Tab-separated table of C-alpha atoms in Angstrom:
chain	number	residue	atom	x	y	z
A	1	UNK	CA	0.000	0.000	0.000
A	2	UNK	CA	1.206	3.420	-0.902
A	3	UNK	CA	1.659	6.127	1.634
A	4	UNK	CA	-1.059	8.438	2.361
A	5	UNK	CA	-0.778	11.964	2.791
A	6	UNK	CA	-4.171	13.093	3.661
A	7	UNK	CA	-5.598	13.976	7.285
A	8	UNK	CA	-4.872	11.099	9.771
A	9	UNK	CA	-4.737	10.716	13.424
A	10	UNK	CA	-2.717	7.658	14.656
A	11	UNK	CA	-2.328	6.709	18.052
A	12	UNK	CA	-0.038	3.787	19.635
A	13	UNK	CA	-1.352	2.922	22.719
A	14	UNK	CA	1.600	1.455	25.494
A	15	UNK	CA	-0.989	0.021	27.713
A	16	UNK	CA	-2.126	-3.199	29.087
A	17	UNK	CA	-5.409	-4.472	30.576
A	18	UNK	CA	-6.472	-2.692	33.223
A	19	UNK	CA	-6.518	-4.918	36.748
A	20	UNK	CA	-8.205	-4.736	40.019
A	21	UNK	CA	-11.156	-3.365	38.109
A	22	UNK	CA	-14.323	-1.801	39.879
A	23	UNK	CA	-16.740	-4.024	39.915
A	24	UNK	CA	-19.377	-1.518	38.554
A	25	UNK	CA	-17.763	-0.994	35.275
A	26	UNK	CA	-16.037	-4.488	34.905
A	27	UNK	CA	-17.530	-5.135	31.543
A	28	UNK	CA	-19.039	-2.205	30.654
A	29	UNK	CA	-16.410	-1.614	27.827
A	30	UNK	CA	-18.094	-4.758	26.392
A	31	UNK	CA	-21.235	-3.746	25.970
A	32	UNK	CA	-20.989	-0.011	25.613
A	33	UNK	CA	-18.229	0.375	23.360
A	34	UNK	CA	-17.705	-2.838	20.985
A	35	UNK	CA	-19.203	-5.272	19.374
A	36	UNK	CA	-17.255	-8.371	19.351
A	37	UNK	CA	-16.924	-11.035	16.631
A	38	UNK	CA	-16.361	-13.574	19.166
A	39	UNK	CA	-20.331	-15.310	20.060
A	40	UNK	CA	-19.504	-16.961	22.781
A	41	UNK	CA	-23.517	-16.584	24.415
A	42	UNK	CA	-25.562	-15.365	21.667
A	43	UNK	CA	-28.615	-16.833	23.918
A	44	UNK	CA	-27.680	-13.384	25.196
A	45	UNK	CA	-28.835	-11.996	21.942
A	46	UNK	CA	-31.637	-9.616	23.424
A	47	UNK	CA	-28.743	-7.343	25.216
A	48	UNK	CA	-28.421	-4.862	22.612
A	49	UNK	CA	-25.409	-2.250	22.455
A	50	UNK	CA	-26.918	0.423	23.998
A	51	UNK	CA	-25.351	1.891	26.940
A	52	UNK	CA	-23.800	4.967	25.326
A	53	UNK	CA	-27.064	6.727	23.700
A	54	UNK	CA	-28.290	9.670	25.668
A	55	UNK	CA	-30.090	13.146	25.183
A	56	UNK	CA	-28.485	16.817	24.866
A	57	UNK	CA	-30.208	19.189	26.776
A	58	UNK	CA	-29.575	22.345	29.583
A	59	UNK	CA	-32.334	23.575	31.276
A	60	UNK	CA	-30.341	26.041	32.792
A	61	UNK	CA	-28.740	28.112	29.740
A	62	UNK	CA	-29.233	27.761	25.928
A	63	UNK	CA	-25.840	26.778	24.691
A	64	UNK	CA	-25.801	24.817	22.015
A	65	UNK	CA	-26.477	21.611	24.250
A	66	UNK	CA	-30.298	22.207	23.290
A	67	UNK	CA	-29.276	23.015	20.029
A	68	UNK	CA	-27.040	20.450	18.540
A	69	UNK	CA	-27.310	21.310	15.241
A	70	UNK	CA	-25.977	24.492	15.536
A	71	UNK	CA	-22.421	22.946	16.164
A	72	UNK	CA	-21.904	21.713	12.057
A	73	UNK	CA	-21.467	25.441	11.906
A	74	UNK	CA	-18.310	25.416	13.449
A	75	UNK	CA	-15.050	23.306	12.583
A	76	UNK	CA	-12.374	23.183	15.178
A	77	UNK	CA	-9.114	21.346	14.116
A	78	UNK	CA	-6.297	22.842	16.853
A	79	UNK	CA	-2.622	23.091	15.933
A	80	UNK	CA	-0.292	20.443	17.244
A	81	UNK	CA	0.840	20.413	21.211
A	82	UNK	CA	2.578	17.917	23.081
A	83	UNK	CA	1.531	16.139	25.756
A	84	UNK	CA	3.456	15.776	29.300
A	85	UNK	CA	2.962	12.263	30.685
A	86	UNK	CA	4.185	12.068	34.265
A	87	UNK	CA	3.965	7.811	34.509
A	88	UNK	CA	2.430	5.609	32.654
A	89	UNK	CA	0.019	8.115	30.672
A	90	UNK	CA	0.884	7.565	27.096
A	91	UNK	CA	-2.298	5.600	26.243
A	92	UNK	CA	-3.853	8.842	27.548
A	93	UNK	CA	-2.610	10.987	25.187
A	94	UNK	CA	-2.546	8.997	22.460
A	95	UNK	CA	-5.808	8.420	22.336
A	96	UNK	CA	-6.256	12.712	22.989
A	97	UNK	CA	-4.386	13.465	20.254
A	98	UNK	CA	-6.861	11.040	18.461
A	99	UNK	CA	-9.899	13.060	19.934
A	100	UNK	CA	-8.353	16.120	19.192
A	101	UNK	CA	-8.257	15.479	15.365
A	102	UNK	CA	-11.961	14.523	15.595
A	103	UNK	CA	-13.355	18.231	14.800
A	104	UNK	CA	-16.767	17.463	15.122
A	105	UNK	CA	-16.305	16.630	18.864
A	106	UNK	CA	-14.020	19.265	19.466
A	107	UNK	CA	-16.378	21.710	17.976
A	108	UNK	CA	-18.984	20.470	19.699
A	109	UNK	CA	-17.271	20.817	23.164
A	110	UNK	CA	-15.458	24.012	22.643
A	111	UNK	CA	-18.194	25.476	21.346
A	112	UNK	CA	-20.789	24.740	24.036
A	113	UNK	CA	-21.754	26.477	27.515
A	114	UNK	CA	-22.027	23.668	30.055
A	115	UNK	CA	-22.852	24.404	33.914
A	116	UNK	CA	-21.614	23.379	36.774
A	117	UNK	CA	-22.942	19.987	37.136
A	118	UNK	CA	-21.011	19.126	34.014
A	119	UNK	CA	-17.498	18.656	35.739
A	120	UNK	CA	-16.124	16.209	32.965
A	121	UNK	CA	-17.647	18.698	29.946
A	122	UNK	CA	-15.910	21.929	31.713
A	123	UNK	CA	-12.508	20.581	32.197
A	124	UNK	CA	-12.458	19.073	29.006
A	125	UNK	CA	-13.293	22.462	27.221
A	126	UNK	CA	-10.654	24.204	29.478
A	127	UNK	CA	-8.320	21.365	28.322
A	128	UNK	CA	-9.165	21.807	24.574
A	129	UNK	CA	-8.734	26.252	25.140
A	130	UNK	CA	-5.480	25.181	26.631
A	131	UNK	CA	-4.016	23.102	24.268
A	132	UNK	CA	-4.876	25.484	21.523
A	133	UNK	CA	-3.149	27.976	22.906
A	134	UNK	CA	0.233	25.691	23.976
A	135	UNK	CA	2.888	24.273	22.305
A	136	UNK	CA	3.742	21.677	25.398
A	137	UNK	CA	0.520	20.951	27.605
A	138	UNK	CA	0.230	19.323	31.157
A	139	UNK	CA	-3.218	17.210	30.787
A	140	UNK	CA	-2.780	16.273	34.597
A	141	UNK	CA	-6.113	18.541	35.827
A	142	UNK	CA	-8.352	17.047	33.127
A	143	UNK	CA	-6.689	13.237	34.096
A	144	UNK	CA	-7.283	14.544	38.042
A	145	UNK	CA	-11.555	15.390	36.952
A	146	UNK	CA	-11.911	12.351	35.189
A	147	UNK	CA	-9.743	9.663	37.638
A	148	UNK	CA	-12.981	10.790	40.011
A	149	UNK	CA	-15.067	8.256	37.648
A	150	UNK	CA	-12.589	6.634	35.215
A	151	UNK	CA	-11.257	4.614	38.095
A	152	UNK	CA	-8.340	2.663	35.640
A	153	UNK	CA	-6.740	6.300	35.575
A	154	UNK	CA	-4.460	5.160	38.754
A	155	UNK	CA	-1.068	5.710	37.377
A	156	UNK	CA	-0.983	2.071	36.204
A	157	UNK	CA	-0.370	1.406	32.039
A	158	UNK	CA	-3.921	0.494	30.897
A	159	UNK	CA	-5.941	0.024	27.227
A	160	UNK	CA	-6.499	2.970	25.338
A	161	UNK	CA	-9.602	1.739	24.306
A	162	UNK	CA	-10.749	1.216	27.060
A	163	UNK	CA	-10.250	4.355	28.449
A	164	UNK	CA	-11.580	5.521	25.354
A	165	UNK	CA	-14.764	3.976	26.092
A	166	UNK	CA	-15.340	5.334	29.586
A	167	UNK	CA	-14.223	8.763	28.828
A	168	UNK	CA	-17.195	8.668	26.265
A	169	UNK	CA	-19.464	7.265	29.020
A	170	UNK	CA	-19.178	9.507	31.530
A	171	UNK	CA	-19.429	12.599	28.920
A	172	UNK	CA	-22.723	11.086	28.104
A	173	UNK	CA	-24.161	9.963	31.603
A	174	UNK	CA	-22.769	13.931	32.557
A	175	UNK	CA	-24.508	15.243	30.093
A	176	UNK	CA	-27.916	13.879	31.194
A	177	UNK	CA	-27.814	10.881	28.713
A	178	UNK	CA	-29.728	7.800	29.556
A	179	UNK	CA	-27.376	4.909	30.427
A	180	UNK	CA	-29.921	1.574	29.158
A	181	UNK	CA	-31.448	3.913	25.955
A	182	UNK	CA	-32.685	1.120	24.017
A	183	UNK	CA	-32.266	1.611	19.831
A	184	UNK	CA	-33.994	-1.288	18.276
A	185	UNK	CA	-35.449	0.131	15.164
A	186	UNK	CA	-34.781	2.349	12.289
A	187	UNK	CA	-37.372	4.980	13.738
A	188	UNK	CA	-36.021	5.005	16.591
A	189	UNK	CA	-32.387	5.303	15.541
A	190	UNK	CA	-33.556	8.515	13.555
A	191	UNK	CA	-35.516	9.952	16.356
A	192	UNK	CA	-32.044	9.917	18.659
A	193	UNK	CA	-30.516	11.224	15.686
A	194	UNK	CA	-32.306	13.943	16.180
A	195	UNK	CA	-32.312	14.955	19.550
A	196	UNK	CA	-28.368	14.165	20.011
A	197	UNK	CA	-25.299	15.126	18.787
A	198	UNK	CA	-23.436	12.492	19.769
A	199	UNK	CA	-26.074	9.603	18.045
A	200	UNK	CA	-25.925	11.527	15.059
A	201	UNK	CA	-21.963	11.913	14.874
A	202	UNK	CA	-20.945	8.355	16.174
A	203	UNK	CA	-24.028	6.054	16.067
A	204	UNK	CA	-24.429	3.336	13.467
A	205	UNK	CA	-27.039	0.392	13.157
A	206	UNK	CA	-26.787	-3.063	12.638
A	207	UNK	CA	-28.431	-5.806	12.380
A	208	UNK	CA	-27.666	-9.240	13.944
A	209	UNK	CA	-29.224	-12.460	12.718
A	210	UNK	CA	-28.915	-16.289	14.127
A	211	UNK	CA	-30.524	-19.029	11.596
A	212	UNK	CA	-31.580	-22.290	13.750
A	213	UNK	CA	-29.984	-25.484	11.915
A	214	UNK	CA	-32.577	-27.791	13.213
A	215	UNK	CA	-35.856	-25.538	12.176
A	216	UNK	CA	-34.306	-23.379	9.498
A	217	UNK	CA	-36.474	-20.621	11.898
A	218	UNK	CA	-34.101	-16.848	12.201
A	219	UNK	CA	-34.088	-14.535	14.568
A	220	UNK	CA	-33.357	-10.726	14.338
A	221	UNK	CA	-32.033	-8.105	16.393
A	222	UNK	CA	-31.350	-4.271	15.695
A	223	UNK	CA	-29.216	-2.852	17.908
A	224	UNK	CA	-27.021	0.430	17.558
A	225	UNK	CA	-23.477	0.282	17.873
A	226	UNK	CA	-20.400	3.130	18.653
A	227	UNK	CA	-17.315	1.251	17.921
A	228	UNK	CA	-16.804	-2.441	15.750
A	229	UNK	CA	-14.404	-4.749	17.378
A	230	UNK	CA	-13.104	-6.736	14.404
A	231	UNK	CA	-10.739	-9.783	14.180
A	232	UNK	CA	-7.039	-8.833	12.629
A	233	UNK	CA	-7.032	-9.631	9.029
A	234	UNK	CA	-4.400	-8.185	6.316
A	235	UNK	CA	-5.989	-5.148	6.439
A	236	UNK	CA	-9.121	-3.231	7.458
A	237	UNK	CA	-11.053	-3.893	4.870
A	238	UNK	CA	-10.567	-7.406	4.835
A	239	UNK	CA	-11.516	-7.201	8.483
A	240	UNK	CA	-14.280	-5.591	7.824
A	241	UNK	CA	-15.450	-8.251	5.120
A	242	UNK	CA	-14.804	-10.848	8.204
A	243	UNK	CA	-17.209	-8.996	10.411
A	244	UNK	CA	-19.983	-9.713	8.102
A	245	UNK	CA	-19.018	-13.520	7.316
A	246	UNK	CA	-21.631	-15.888	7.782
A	247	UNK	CA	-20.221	-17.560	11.208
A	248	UNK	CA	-21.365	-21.406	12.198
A	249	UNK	CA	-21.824	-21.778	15.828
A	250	UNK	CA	-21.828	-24.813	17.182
A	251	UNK	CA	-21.523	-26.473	20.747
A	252	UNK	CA	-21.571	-24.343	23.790
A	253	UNK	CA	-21.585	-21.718	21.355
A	254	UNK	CA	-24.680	-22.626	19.352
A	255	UNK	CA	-28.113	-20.233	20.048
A	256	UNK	CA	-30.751	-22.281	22.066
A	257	UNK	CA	-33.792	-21.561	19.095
A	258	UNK	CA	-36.974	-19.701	20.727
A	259	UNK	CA	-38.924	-21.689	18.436
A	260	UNK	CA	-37.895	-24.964	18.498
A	261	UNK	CA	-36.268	-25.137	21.835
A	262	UNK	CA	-32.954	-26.539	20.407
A	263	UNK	CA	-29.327	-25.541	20.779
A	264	UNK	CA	-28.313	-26.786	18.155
A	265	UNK	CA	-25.722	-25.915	14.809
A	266	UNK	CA	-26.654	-22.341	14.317
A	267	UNK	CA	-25.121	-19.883	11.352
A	268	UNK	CA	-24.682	-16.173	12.613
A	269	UNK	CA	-24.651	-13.151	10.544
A	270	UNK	CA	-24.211	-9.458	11.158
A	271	UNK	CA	-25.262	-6.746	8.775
A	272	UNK	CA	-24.583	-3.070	9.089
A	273	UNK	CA	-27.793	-1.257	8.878
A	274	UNK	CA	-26.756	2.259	8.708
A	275	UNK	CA	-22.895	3.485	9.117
A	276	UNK	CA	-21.935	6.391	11.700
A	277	UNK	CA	-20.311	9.825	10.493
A	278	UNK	CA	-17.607	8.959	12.934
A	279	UNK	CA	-16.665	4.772	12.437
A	280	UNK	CA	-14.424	4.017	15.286
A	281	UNK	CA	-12.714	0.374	14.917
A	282	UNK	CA	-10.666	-1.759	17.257
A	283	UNK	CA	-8.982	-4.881	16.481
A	284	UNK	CA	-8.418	-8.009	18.291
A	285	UNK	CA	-5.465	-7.578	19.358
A	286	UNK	CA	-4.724	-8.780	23.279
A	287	UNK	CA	-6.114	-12.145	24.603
A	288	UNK	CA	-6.207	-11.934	28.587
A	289	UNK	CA	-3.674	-10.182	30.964
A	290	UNK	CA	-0.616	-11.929	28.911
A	291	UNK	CA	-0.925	-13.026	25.135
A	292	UNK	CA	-0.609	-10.173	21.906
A	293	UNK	CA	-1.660	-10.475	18.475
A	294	UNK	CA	1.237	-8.437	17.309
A	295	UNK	CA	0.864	-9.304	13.674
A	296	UNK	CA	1.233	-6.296	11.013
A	297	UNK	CA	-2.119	-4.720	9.425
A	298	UNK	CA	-2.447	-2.440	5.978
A	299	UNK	CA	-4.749	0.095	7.071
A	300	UNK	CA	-6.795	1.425	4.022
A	301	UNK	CA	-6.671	5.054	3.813
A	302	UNK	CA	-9.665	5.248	2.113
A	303	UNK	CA	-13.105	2.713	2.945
A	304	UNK	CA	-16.204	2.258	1.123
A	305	UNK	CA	-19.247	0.581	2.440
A	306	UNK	CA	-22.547	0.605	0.016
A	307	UNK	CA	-23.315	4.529	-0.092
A	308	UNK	CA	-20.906	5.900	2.924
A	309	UNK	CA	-17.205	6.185	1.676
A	310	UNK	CA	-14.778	6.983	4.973
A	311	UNK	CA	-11.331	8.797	5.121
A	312	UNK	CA	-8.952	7.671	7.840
A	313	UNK	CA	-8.379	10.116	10.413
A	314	UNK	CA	-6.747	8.126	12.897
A	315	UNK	CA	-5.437	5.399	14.182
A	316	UNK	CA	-3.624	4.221	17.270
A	317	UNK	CA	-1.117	1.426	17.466
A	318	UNK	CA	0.839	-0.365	20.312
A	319	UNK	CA	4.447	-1.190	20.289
A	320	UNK	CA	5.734	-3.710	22.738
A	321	UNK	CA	4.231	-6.960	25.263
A	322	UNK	CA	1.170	-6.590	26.874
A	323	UNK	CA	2.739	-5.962	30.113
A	324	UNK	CA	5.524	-3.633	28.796
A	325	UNK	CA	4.490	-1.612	25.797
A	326	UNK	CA	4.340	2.109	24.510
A	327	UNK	CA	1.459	4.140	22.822
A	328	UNK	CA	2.383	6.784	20.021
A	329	UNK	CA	-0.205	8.809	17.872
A	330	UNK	CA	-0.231	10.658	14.020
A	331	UNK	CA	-2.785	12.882	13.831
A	332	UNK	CA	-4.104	15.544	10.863
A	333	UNK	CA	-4.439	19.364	11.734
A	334	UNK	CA	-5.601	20.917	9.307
A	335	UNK	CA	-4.658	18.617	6.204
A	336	UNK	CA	-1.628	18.492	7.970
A	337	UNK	CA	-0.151	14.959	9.412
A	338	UNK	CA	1.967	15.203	12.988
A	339	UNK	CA	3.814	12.146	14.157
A	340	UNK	CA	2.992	12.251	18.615
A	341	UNK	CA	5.005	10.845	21.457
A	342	UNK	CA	4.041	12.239	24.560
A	343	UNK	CA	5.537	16.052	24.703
A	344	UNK	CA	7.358	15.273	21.283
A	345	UNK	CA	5.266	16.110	18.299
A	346	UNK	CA	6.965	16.387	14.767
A	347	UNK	CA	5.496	17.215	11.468
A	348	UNK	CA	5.426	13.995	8.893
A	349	UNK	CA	5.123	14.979	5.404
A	350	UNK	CA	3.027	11.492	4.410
A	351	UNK	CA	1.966	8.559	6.726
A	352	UNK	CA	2.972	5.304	5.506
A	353	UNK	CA	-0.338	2.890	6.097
A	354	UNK	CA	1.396	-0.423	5.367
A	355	UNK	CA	2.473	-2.952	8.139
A	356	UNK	CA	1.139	-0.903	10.935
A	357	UNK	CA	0.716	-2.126	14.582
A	358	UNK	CA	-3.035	0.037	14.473
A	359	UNK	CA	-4.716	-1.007	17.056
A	360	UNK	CA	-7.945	1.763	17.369
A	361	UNK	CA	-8.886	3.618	13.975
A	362	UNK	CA	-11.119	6.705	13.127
A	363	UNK	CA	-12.895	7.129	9.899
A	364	UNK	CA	-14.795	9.784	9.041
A	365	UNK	CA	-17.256	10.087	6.223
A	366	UNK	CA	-16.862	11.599	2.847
């Protein structure tokens, strides 16, 4: 594959599983945040992925909270800064950097008026006016706000996509978003559309389908998801052509058909329904507190998926074991690539998309 040089954000991520997790949020980044290939219950098929929709709104001020559309208006793509990490903080900043070349969320959080209540909203506004006006930032009183909630920010080396997925949560749940919102239709999926910016910029819908071998009888399930946890292929489009492989499940891992009553050979498909503005994509890369998939991916600059065509705009990758490892970013400014490592930042004049170590990705649509 040929280098790119169009706008990209890349992170590497150094981290490792998180351990000693609250109980509360213990698999929260399963449900909320991915949907993975791997069916290892889909008796469980009624639990949609619907933990992250939630509704905009201040009843206190008319920012642009109540008015989400307002915020297309505006396009907010900050100049490069560095990053200080002070321990183990690199899969924090590599996955800000990666936020921070996603304009339509930093236009939508620089842009609104949020009140008090809103800790998480505030100091990550304050954090995006400082780093625009920075060449070095210290991120350590935005970490401090959000270590009151994300409790794997402990100075430990942790996922990035996991804390990717709470730091999304808790915006939402902050900003009086419904944790269990339920999106099970296409109506539906519109309506929250709608009413939220955050549906509208990083909700897709898909479809899941399980075809009893005994009774030839299907079942259906629409569900919304924010990110697509896909296995590692030779690149992301072939990984994306896995997701939607017709799967055989069999054994423990067969569906238990509500018509006939039997668990028996059952084929699994998944279908996308409708494709997000934002796609966010993590591969399978770590298998429990010790194993790696460290295997080399070509990550395709450009995607296209029916009527939705996607431009990279990020990706982070991680370098190293499982237990010892290193995050690192690229991300565009302003048609502009930067290479990111901590408080080192250096312009890159094209990003080579070949034999990477991605490990998250951002695609936004054409």
């Amino acid at each position: 594959m040929k280098d790119l040089n169009m706008e990209t954000n890349l992170l590497y991520d150094s981290s490792t599983f998180s351990r000693n997790r609250n109980k509360k949020y213990k698999n929260w980044h399963k449900k909320i945040y991915s949907n993975t290939y791997n069916s290892t219950d889909y008796n469980n098929i009624n639990t949609p992925l619907n933990y992250l929709c939630c509704d905009f709104y201040s009843s206190n001020n008319k920012s642009l909270i109540g008015n989400p559309m307002a915020v297309q208006e505006i396009r907010l793509n900050p100049r490069p800064a560095g990053l200080i990490n002070k321990k183990n903080d690199c899969f924090f900043n590599s996955v800000m950097q990666c936020i921070l070349s996603l304009h339509p969320l930093t236009s939508f959080y620089d842009s609104n008026v949020f009140n008090d209540n809103q800790k998480f909203s505030k100091s990550f506004q304050d954090f995006i006016r400082i780093y625009k006006s920075k060449s070095v930032v210290n991120p350590s009183d935005l970490i401090n706000v959000l270590g009151r909630k994300i409790f794997i920010l402990d100075s430990n080396q942790q996922d990035c996509h996991e804390f990717l997925t709470l730091f999304f949560l808790h915006l939402y749940i902050e900003l009086n978003g419904k944790v269990n919102d339920l999106i099970s239709s296409l109506s539906e999926f519109d309506k929250k559309k709608q009413e939220n910016f955050i549906a509208r910029t990083f909700f897709g819908l898909q479809k899941s389908i399980v075809i009893c071998g005994m009774c030839n009888q299907k079942k259906e399930k629409i569900e919304h998801f924010s990110c697509l946890t896909l296995k590692l292929e030779n690149s992301i489009y072939e990984s994306m052509k896995s997701y939607e492989k017709e799967e055989i499940l069999s054994g423990d891992n067969a569906w238990k058909c509500d018509f006939c009553g039997k668990k028996n050979k059952t084929t699994k498909l998944m279908q996308i329904v409708e494709y997000p503005k934002i796609l966010i994509i993590q591969l399978v890369r770590f298998y429990s507190h010790t194993n790696k998939d460290s295997r080399k991916i070509d990550v395709d600059g450009i995607l296209q998926f029916k009527n939705t065509k996607y431009k990279i705009v990020g990706y982070a990758c991680h370098s190293g074991t499982v237990r010892n490892g290193h995050y690192v970013s690229f991300g565009s400014r302003n048609g502009e690539w930067f290479y990111f490592d901590d408080e080192h930042y250096k312009k890159q004049e094209s990003i080579k998309l070949n034999e990477t170590d991605a490990y998250v990705l951002f695609y936004i649509a054409l």
